[in-house]
Short mmCIF file of C-alpha atoms in Angstrom, two decimals:
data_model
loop_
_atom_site.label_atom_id
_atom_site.label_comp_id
_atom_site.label_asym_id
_atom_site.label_seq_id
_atom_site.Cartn_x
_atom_site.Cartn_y
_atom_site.Cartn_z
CA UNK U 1 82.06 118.73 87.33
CA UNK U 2 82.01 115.14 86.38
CA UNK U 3 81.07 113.71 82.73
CA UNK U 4 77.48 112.44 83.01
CA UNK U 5 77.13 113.12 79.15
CA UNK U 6 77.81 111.44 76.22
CA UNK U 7 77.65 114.40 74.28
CA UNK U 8 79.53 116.69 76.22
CA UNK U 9 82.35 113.88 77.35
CA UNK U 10 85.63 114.63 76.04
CA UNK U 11 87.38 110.72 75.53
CA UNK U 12 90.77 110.63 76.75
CA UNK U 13 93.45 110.88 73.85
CA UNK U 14 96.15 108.36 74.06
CA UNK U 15 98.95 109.28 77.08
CA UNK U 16 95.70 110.23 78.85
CA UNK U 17 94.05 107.34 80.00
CA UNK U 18 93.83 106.65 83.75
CA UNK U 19 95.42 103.30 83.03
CA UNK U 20 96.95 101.50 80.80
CA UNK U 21 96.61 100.58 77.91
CA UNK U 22 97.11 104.23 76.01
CA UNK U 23 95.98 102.61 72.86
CA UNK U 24 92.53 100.90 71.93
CA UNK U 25 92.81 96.87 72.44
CA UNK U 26 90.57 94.54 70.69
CA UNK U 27 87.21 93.86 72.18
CA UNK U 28 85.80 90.47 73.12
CA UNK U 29 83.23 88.35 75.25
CA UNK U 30 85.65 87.31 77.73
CA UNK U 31 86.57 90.99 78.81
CA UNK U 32 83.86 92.00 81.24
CA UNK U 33 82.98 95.61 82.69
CA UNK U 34 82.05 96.60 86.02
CA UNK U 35 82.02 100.17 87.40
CA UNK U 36 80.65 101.58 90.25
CA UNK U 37 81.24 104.07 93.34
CA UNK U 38 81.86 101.15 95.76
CA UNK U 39 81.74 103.31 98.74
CA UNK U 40 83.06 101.77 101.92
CA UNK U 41 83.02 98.08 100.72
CA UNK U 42 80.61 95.35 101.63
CA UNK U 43 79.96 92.05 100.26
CA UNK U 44 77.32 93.03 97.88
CA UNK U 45 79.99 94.76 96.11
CA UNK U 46 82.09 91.77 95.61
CA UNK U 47 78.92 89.94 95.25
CA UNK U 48 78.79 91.61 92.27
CA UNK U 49 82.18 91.59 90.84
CA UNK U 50 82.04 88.00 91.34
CA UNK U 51 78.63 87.42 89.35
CA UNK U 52 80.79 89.46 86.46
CA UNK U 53 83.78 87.48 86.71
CA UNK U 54 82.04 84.29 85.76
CA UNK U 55 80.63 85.62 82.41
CA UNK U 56 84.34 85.89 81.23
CA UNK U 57 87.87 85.55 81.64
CA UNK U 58 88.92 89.30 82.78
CA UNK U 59 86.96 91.24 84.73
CA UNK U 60 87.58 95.27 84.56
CA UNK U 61 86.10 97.72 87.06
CA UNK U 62 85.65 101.19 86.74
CA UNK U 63 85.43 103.23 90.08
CA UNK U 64 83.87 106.50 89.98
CA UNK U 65 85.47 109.92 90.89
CA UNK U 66 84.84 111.07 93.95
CA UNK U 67 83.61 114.42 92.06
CA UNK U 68 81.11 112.48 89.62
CA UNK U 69 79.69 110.90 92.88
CA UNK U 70 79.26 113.93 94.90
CA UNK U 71 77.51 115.86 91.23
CA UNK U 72 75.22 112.51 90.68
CA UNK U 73 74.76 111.08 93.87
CA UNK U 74 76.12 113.05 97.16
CA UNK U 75 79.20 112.56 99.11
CA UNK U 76 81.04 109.40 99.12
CA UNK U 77 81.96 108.72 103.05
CA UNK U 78 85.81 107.16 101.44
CA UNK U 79 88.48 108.31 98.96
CA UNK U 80 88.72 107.00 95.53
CA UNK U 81 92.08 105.86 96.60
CA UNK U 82 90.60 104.12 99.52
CA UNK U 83 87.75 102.77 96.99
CA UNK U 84 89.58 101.80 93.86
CA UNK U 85 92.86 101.67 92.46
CA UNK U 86 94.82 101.61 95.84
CA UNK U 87 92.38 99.57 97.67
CA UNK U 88 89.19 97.79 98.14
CA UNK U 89 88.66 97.04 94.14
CA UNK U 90 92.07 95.65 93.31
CA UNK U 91 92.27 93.76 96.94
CA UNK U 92 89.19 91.82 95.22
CA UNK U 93 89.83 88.10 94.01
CA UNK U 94 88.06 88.89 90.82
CA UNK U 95 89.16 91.68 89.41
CA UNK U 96 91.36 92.09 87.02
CA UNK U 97 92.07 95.81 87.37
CA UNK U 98 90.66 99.01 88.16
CA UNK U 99 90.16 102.38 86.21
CA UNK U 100 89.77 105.01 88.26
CA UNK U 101 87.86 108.10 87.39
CA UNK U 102 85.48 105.71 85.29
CA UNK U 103 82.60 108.22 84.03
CA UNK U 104 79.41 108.08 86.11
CA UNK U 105 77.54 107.74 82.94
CA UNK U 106 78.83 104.10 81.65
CA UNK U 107 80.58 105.44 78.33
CA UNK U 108 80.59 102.78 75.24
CA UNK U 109 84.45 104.63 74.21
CA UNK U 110 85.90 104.09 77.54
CA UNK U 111 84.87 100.14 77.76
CA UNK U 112 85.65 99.69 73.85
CA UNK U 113 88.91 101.25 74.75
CA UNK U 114 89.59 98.49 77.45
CA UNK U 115 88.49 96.10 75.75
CA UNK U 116 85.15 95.42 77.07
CA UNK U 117 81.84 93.98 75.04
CA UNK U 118 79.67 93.61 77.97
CA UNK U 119 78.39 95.72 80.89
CA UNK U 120 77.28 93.68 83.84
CA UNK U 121 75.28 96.02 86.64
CA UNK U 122 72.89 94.71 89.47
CA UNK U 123 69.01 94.18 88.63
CA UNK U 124 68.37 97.83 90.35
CA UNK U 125 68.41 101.27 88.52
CA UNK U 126 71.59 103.31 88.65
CA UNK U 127 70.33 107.58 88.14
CA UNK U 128 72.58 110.30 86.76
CA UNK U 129 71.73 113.77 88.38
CA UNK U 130 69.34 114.62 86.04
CA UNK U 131 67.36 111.27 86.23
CA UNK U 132 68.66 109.39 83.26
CA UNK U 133 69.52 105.72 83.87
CA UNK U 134 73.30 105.49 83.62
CA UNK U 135 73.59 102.51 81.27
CA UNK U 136 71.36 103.80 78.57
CA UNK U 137 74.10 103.97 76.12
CA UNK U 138 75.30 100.53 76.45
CA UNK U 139 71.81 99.06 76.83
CA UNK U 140 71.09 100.75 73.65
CA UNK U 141 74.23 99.05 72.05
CA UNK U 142 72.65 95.54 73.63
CA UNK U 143 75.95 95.22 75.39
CA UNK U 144 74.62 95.00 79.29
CA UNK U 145 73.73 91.79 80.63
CA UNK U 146 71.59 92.05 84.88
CA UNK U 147 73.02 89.94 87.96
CA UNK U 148 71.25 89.74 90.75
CA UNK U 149 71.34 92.36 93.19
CA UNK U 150 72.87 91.04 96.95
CA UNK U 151 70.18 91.17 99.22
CA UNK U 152 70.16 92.87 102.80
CA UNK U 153 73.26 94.71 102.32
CA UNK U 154 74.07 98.45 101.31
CA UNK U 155 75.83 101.71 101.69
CA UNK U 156 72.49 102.76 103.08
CA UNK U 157 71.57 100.11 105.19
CA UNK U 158 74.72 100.22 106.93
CA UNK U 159 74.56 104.32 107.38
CA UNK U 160 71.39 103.58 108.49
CA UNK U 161 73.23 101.03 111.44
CA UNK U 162 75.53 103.86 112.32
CA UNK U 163 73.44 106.57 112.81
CA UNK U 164 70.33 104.75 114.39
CA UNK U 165 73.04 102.99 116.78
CA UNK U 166 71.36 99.26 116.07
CA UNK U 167 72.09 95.64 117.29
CA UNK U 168 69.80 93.66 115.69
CA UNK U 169 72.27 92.77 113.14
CA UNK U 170 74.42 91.40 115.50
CA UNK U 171 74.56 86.83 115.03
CA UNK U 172 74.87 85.32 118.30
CA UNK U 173 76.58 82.33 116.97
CA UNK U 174 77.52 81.71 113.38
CA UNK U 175 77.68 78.00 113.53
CA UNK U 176 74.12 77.88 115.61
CA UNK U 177 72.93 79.75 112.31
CA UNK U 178 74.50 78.04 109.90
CA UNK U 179 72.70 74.91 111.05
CA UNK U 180 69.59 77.34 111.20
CA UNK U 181 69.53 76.48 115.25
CA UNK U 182 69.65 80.56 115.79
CA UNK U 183 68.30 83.81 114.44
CA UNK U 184 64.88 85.57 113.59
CA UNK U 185 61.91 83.94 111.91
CA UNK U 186 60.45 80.59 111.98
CA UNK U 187 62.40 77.28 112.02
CA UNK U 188 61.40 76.94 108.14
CA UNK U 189 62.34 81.06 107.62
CA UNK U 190 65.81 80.08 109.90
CA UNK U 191 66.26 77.06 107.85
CA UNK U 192 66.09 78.58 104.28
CA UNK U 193 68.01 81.80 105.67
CA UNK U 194 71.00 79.18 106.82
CA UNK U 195 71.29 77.47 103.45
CA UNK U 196 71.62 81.30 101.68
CA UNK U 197 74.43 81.99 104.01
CA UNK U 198 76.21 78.91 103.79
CA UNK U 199 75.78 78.77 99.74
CA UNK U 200 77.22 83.00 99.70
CA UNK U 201 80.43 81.29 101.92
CA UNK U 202 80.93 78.86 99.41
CA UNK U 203 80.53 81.01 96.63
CA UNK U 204 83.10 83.77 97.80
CA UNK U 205 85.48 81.27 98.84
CA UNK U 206 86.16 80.62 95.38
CA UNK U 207 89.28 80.90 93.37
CA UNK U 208 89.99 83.70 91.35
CA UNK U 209 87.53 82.49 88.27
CA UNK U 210 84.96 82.54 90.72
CA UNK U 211 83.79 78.82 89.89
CA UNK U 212 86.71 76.48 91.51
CA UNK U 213 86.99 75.76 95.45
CA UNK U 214 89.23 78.29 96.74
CA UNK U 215 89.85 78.91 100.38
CA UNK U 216 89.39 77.28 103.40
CA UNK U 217 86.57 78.23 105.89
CA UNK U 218 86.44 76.93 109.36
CA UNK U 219 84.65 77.59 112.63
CA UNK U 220 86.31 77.51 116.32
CA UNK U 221 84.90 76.83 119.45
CA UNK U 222 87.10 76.98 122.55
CA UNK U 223 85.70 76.35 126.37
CA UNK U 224 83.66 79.53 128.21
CA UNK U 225 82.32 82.26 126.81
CA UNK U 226 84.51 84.26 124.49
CA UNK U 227 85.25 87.16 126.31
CA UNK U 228 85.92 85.24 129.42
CA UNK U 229 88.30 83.69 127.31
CA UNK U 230 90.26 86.88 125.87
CA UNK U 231 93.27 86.59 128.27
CA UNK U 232 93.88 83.18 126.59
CA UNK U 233 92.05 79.88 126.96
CA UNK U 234 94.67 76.94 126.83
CA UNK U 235 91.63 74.48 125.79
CA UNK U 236 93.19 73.78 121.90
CA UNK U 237 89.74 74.19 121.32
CA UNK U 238 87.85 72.24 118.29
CA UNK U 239 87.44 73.28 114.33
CA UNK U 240 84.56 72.40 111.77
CA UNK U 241 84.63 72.77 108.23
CA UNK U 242 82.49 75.12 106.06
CA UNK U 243 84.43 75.29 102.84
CA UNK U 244 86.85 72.44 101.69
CA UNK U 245 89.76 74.53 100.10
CA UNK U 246 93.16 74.30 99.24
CA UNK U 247 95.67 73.53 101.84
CA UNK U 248 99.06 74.96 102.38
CA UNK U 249 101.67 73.78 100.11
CA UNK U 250 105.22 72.16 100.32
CA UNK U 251 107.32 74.99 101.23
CA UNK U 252 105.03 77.72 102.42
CA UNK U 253 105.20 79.58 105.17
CA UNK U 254 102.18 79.95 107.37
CA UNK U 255 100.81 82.98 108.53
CA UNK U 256 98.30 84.37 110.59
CA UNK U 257 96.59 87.12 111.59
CA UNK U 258 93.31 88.02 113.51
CA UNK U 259 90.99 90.85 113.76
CA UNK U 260 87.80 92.23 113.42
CA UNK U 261 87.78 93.47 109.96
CA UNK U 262 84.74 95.68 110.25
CA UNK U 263 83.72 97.80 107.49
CA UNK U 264 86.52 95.87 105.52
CA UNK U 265 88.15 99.00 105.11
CA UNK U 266 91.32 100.52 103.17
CA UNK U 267 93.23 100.33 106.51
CA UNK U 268 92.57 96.87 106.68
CA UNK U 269 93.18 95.85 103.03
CA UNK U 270 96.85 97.75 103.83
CA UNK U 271 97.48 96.06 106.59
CA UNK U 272 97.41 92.77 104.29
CA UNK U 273 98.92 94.30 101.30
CA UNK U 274 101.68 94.84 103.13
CA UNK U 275 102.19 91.36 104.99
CA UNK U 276 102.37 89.99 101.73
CA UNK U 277 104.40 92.32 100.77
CA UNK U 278 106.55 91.31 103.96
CA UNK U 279 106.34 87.82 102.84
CA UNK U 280 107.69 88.12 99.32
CA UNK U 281 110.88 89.74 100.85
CA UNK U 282 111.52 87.33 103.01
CA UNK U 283 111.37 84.62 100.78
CA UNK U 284 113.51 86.31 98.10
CA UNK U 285 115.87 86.55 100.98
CA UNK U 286 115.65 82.79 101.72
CA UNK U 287 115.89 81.41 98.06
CA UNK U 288 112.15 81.00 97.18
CA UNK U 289 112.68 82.74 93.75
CA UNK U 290 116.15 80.93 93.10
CA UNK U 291 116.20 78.92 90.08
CA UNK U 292 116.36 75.79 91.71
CA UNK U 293 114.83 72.15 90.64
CA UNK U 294 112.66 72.79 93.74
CA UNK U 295 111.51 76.56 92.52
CA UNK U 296 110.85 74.41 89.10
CA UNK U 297 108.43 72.08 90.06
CA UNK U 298 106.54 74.69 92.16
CA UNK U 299 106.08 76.75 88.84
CA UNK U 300 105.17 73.43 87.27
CA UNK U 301 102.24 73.26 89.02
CA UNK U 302 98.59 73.97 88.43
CA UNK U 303 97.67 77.36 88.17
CA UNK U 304 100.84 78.19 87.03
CA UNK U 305 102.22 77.39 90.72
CA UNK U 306 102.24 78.89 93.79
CA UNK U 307 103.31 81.31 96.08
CA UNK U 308 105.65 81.10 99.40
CA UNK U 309 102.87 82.34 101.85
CA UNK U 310 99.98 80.69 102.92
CA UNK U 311 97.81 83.42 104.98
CA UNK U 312 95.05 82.22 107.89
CA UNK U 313 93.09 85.33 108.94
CA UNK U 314 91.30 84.74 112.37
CA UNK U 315 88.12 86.46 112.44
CA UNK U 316 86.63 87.43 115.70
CA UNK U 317 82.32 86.73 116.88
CA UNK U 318 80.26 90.29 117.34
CA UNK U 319 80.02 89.68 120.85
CA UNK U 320 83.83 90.25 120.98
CA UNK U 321 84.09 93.25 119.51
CA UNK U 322 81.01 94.60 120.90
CA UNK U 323 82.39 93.95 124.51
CA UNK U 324 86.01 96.15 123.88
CA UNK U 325 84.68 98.72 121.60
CA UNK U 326 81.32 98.88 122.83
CA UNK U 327 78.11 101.46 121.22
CA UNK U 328 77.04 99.05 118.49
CA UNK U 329 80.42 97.90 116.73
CA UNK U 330 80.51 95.88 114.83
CA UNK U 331 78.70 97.64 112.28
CA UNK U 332 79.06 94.21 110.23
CA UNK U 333 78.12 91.01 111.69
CA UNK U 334 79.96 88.37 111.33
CA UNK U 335 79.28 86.26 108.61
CA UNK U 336 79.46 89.82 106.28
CA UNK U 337 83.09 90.54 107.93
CA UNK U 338 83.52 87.13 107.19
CA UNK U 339 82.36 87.14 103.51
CA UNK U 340 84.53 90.61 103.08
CA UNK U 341 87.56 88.68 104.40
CA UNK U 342 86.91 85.81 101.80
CA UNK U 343 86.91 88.03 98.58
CA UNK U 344 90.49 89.33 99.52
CA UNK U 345 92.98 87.84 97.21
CA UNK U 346 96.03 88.20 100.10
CA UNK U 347 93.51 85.37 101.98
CA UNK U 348 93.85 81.95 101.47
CA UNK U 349 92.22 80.26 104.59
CA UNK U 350 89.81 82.16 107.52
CA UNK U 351 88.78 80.77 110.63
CA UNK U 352 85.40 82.36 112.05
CA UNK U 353 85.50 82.78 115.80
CA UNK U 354 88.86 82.94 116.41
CA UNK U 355 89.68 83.68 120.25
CA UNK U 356 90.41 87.38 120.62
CA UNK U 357 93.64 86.36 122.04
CA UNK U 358 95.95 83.73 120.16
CA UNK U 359 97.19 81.58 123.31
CA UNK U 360 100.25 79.21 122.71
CA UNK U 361 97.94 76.19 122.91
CA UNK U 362 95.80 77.38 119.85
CA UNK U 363 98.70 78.99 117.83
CA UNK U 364 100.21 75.11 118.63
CA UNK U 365 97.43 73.21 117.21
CA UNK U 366 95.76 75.14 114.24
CA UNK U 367 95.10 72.86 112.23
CA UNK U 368 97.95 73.69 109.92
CA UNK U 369 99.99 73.53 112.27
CA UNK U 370 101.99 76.59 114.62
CA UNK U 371 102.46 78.99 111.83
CA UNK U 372 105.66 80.48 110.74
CA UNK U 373 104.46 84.52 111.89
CA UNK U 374 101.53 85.94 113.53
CA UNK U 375 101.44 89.65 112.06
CA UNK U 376 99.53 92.52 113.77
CA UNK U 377 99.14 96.40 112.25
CA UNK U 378 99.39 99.64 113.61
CA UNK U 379 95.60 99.74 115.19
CA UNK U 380 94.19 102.00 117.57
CA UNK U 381 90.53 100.79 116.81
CA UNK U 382 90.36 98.76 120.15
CA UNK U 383 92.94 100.08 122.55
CA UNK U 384 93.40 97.41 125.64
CA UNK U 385 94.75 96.48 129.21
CA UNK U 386 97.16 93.67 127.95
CA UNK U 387 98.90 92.61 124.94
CA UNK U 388 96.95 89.77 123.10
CA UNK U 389 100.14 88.78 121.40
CA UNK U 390 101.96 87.61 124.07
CA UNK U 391 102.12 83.98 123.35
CA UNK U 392 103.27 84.93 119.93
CA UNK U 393 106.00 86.99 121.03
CA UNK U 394 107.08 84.00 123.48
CA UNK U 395 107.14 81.58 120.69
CA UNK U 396 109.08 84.10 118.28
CA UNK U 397 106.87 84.05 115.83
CA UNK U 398 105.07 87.59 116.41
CA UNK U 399 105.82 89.94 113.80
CA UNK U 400 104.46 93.77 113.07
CA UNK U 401 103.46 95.87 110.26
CA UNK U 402 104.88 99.43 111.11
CA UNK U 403 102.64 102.68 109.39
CA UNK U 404 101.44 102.74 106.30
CA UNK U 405 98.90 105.77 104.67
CA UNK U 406 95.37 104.09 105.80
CA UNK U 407 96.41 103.35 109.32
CA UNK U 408 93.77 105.48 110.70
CA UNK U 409 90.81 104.02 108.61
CA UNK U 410 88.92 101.76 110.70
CA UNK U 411 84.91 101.25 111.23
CA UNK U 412 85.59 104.34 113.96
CA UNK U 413 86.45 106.73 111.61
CA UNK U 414 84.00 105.78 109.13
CA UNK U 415 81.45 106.30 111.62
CA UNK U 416 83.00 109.68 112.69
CA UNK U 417 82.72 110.55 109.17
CA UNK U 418 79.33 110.48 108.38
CA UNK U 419 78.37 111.77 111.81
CA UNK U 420 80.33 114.95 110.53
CA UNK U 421 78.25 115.30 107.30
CA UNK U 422 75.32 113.41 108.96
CA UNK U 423 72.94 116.15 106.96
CA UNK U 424 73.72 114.89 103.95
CA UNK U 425 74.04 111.34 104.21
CA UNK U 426 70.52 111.41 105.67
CA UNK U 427 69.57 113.67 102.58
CA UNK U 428 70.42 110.36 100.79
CA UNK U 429 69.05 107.87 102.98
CA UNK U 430 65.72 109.82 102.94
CA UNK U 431 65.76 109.34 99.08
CA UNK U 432 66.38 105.93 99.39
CA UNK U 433 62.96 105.40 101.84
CA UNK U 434 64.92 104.79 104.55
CA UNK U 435 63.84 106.07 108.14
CA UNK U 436 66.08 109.45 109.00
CA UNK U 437 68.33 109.10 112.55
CA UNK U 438 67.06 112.41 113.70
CA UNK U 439 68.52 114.73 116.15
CA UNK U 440 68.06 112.78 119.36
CA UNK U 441 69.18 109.69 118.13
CA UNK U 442 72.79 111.34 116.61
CA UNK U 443 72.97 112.43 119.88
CA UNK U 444 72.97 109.21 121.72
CA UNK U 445 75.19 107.82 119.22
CA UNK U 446 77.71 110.91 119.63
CA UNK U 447 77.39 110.32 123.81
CA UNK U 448 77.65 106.41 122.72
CA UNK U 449 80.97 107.37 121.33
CA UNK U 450 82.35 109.71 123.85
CA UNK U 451 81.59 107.18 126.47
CA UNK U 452 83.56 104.19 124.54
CA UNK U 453 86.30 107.10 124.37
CA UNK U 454 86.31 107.39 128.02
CA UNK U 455 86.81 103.84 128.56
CA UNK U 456 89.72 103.68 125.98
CA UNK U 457 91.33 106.15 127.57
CA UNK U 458 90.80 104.60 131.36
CA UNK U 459 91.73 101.24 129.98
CA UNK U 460 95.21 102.95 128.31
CA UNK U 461 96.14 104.40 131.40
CA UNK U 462 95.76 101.08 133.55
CA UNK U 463 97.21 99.13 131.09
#
């Protein structure tokens, strides 16, 4: 059973602690806590973390067992390894670090022990099983200070996407709404909904304090329609900019790497973990870290300096996806892929729309330049009839991330996952006030699915 009571909670003796430190550090202002169950990640999670971050320095986040969740809450559709400590937290630009097995009841010992005065927790009510508003303890100590809560995002709203098999979140074209030229609503409504979006870019393109310009954020547009275009378009193709950011600098290798990054998962986050990974070796093999005059002035710099990679991550238009995977992937538009991609500290520039496949005249004239590697992972998400990488692989430059433990979590099996324990995440959703999928429609999602299968499979064999 999980500790959802201050009375009953037992606080961890020193040598105990899910992290480090083992002993009680000093608390202060600039130390700010977080916690949450941050179940398969969106961007109102990080919206969060990064509301937090700019009230202080540090910014520590608990993650809840998966037991506490299931006792408080219901099932959680990922691991707290995929969640937390492994993953989606610590892959956040704004946090500091993660504590696992954080109690579900925010506990005044545990964020004295890491050093934590205030609280910070969305303008909505957190429960405990038995009704109780988690952060009673803390309020009472008048250390909690409210954010505001990210609007039109959530666990439920997006379990609500996969089992009523929607498209209306799908965005025709991001730059058409960014100018407010496309979507729902009035041209006033379309107006006022495009200067929210393009403020949220700019605010989670920002460094890791959360109130500098961080990355770079541009849009493509190449010649024909996209998918007409996914054998490779040899148009160079044009770029605008949404977020001024930091360019590359002297010495750093440029890499990129493309996708669809729906549900943002820990199979993604990986995937980038270990590029970087990949990156650091390399330059350690090359003399990067050598104690050079060079290696001098680059730790000389602001920010302490920088490091040898410079990663681009390609991010592909709904359409896209929609046309290789098919039912109603992605499950994320856009411009929320986008804004998960942004929050990732291994990211330091994205381009929105990229082509689906990287021909030699766009790899050629990014506007960095051809980039030192184009990585791709061990995906089965979209299986295919050719190999998108070609042109990479012509200009020596293609480079792959063999398997790693999260390989096999994509948007796929997320969906498969709450389709197997559909019961009970519509137990939740119901709770929640939102509309139940009912029998019929899980069906035509599961026959959705097998079909996509079907075509997978055909595609495999004829490839």
């Amino acid at each position: 059973m999980g500790m959802t009571n201050l009375a009953t909670e037992e606080v961890p003796k020193p040598g105990e602690w899910p992290v480090d430190p083992q002993h009680d550090i000093a608390v202060t202002e600039d130390r700010i806590w977080i916690d949450g169950c941050f179940d398969f990640t969106h961007h109102g999670h990080a919206g969060a973390m990064l509301q937090a971050r700019r009230l202080g320095k540090e910014l520590v986040v608990g993650v809840h067992s998966d037991e506490d969740i299931l006792d408080n809450k219901g099932p959680t559709v990922m691991t707290l390894a995929e969640r937390g400590s492994v993953s989606a937290v610590d892959a956040c630009r704004w946090s500091t670090i993660s504590i696992p097995h954080a109690p579900y009841v925010t506990s005044l010992p545990w964020i004295s022990h890491y050093g934590c005065h205030y609280v910070v927790h969305g303008d909505d009510i957190t429960s405990d099983s038995g009704g109780e508003d988690c952060y009673r303890y803390v309020k009472a100590a008048k250390r909690f200070l409210v954010v505001k809560r990210t609007p039109g995002i959530s666990t439920t709203d997006l379990v609500g996407r996969m089992l009523l098999c929607t498209k209306n979140h799908f965005i025709r074209s991001l730059t058409r709404t960014l100018s407010g030229d496309d979507g729902p609503g009035s041209q006033v409504e379309r107006s006022d909904a495009a200067k929210e979006m393009a403020q949220r870019i700019r605010d989670y393109a920002s460094d890791e304090t959360g109130l500098q310009p961080g990355s770079l954020v541009l849009s493509y547009a190449e010649t024909g329609p996209a998918q007409e275009a996914s054998m490779g378009t040899q148009d160079p193709g044009s770029y605008t900019t949404i977020v001024d950011g930091a360019l590359p600098k002297p010495g750093q290798r440029i890499v990129y790497l493309d996708g669809g990054f729906d549900l943002f998962s820990s199979g993604h986050i990986e995937f980038l973990r270990q590029v970087v990974k990949a990156e650091e070796a390399f330059a350690r093999q090359t003399g990067w870290y050598d104690d050079t005059p060079t290696q001098k002035e680059r730790l000389a710099g602001n920010n302490g300096g920088y490091g040898p990679t410079y990663i681009v991550a390609g991010i592909h238009d709904d359409e896209v996806i929609n046309h290789w995977k098919g039912v109603n992937y992605p499950i994320m538009n856009i411009f929320e892929r986008g804004l998960l991609v942004l929050q990732c500290r291994y990211i330091h520039a994205v381009i929105f729309s990229a082509p689906f496949t990287p021909s030699k005249a766009y790899l050629c004239n990014l506007p960095f330049g051809t980039p030192h590697a184009v990585y791709h992972g061990p995906t089965t998400f979209m299986p295919l009839t050719y190999d998108p990488y070609n042109a990479a692989r012509d200009l020596g430059i293609y480079r792959e991330i063999g398997n790693h433990d999260f390989q096999n979590v994509n948007a796929g099996e997320i969906v498969q996952r709450i389709l197997r324990s559909r019961q009970m995440y519509e137990e939740r959703q119901k709770k929640k006030g939102q509309k139940a999928a009912g029998e019929e429609a899980v069906r035509r999602r599961e026959n959705m699915e097998k079909e996509a299968a079907a075509l997978e499979k055909e595609r495999a064999v004829n490839r």
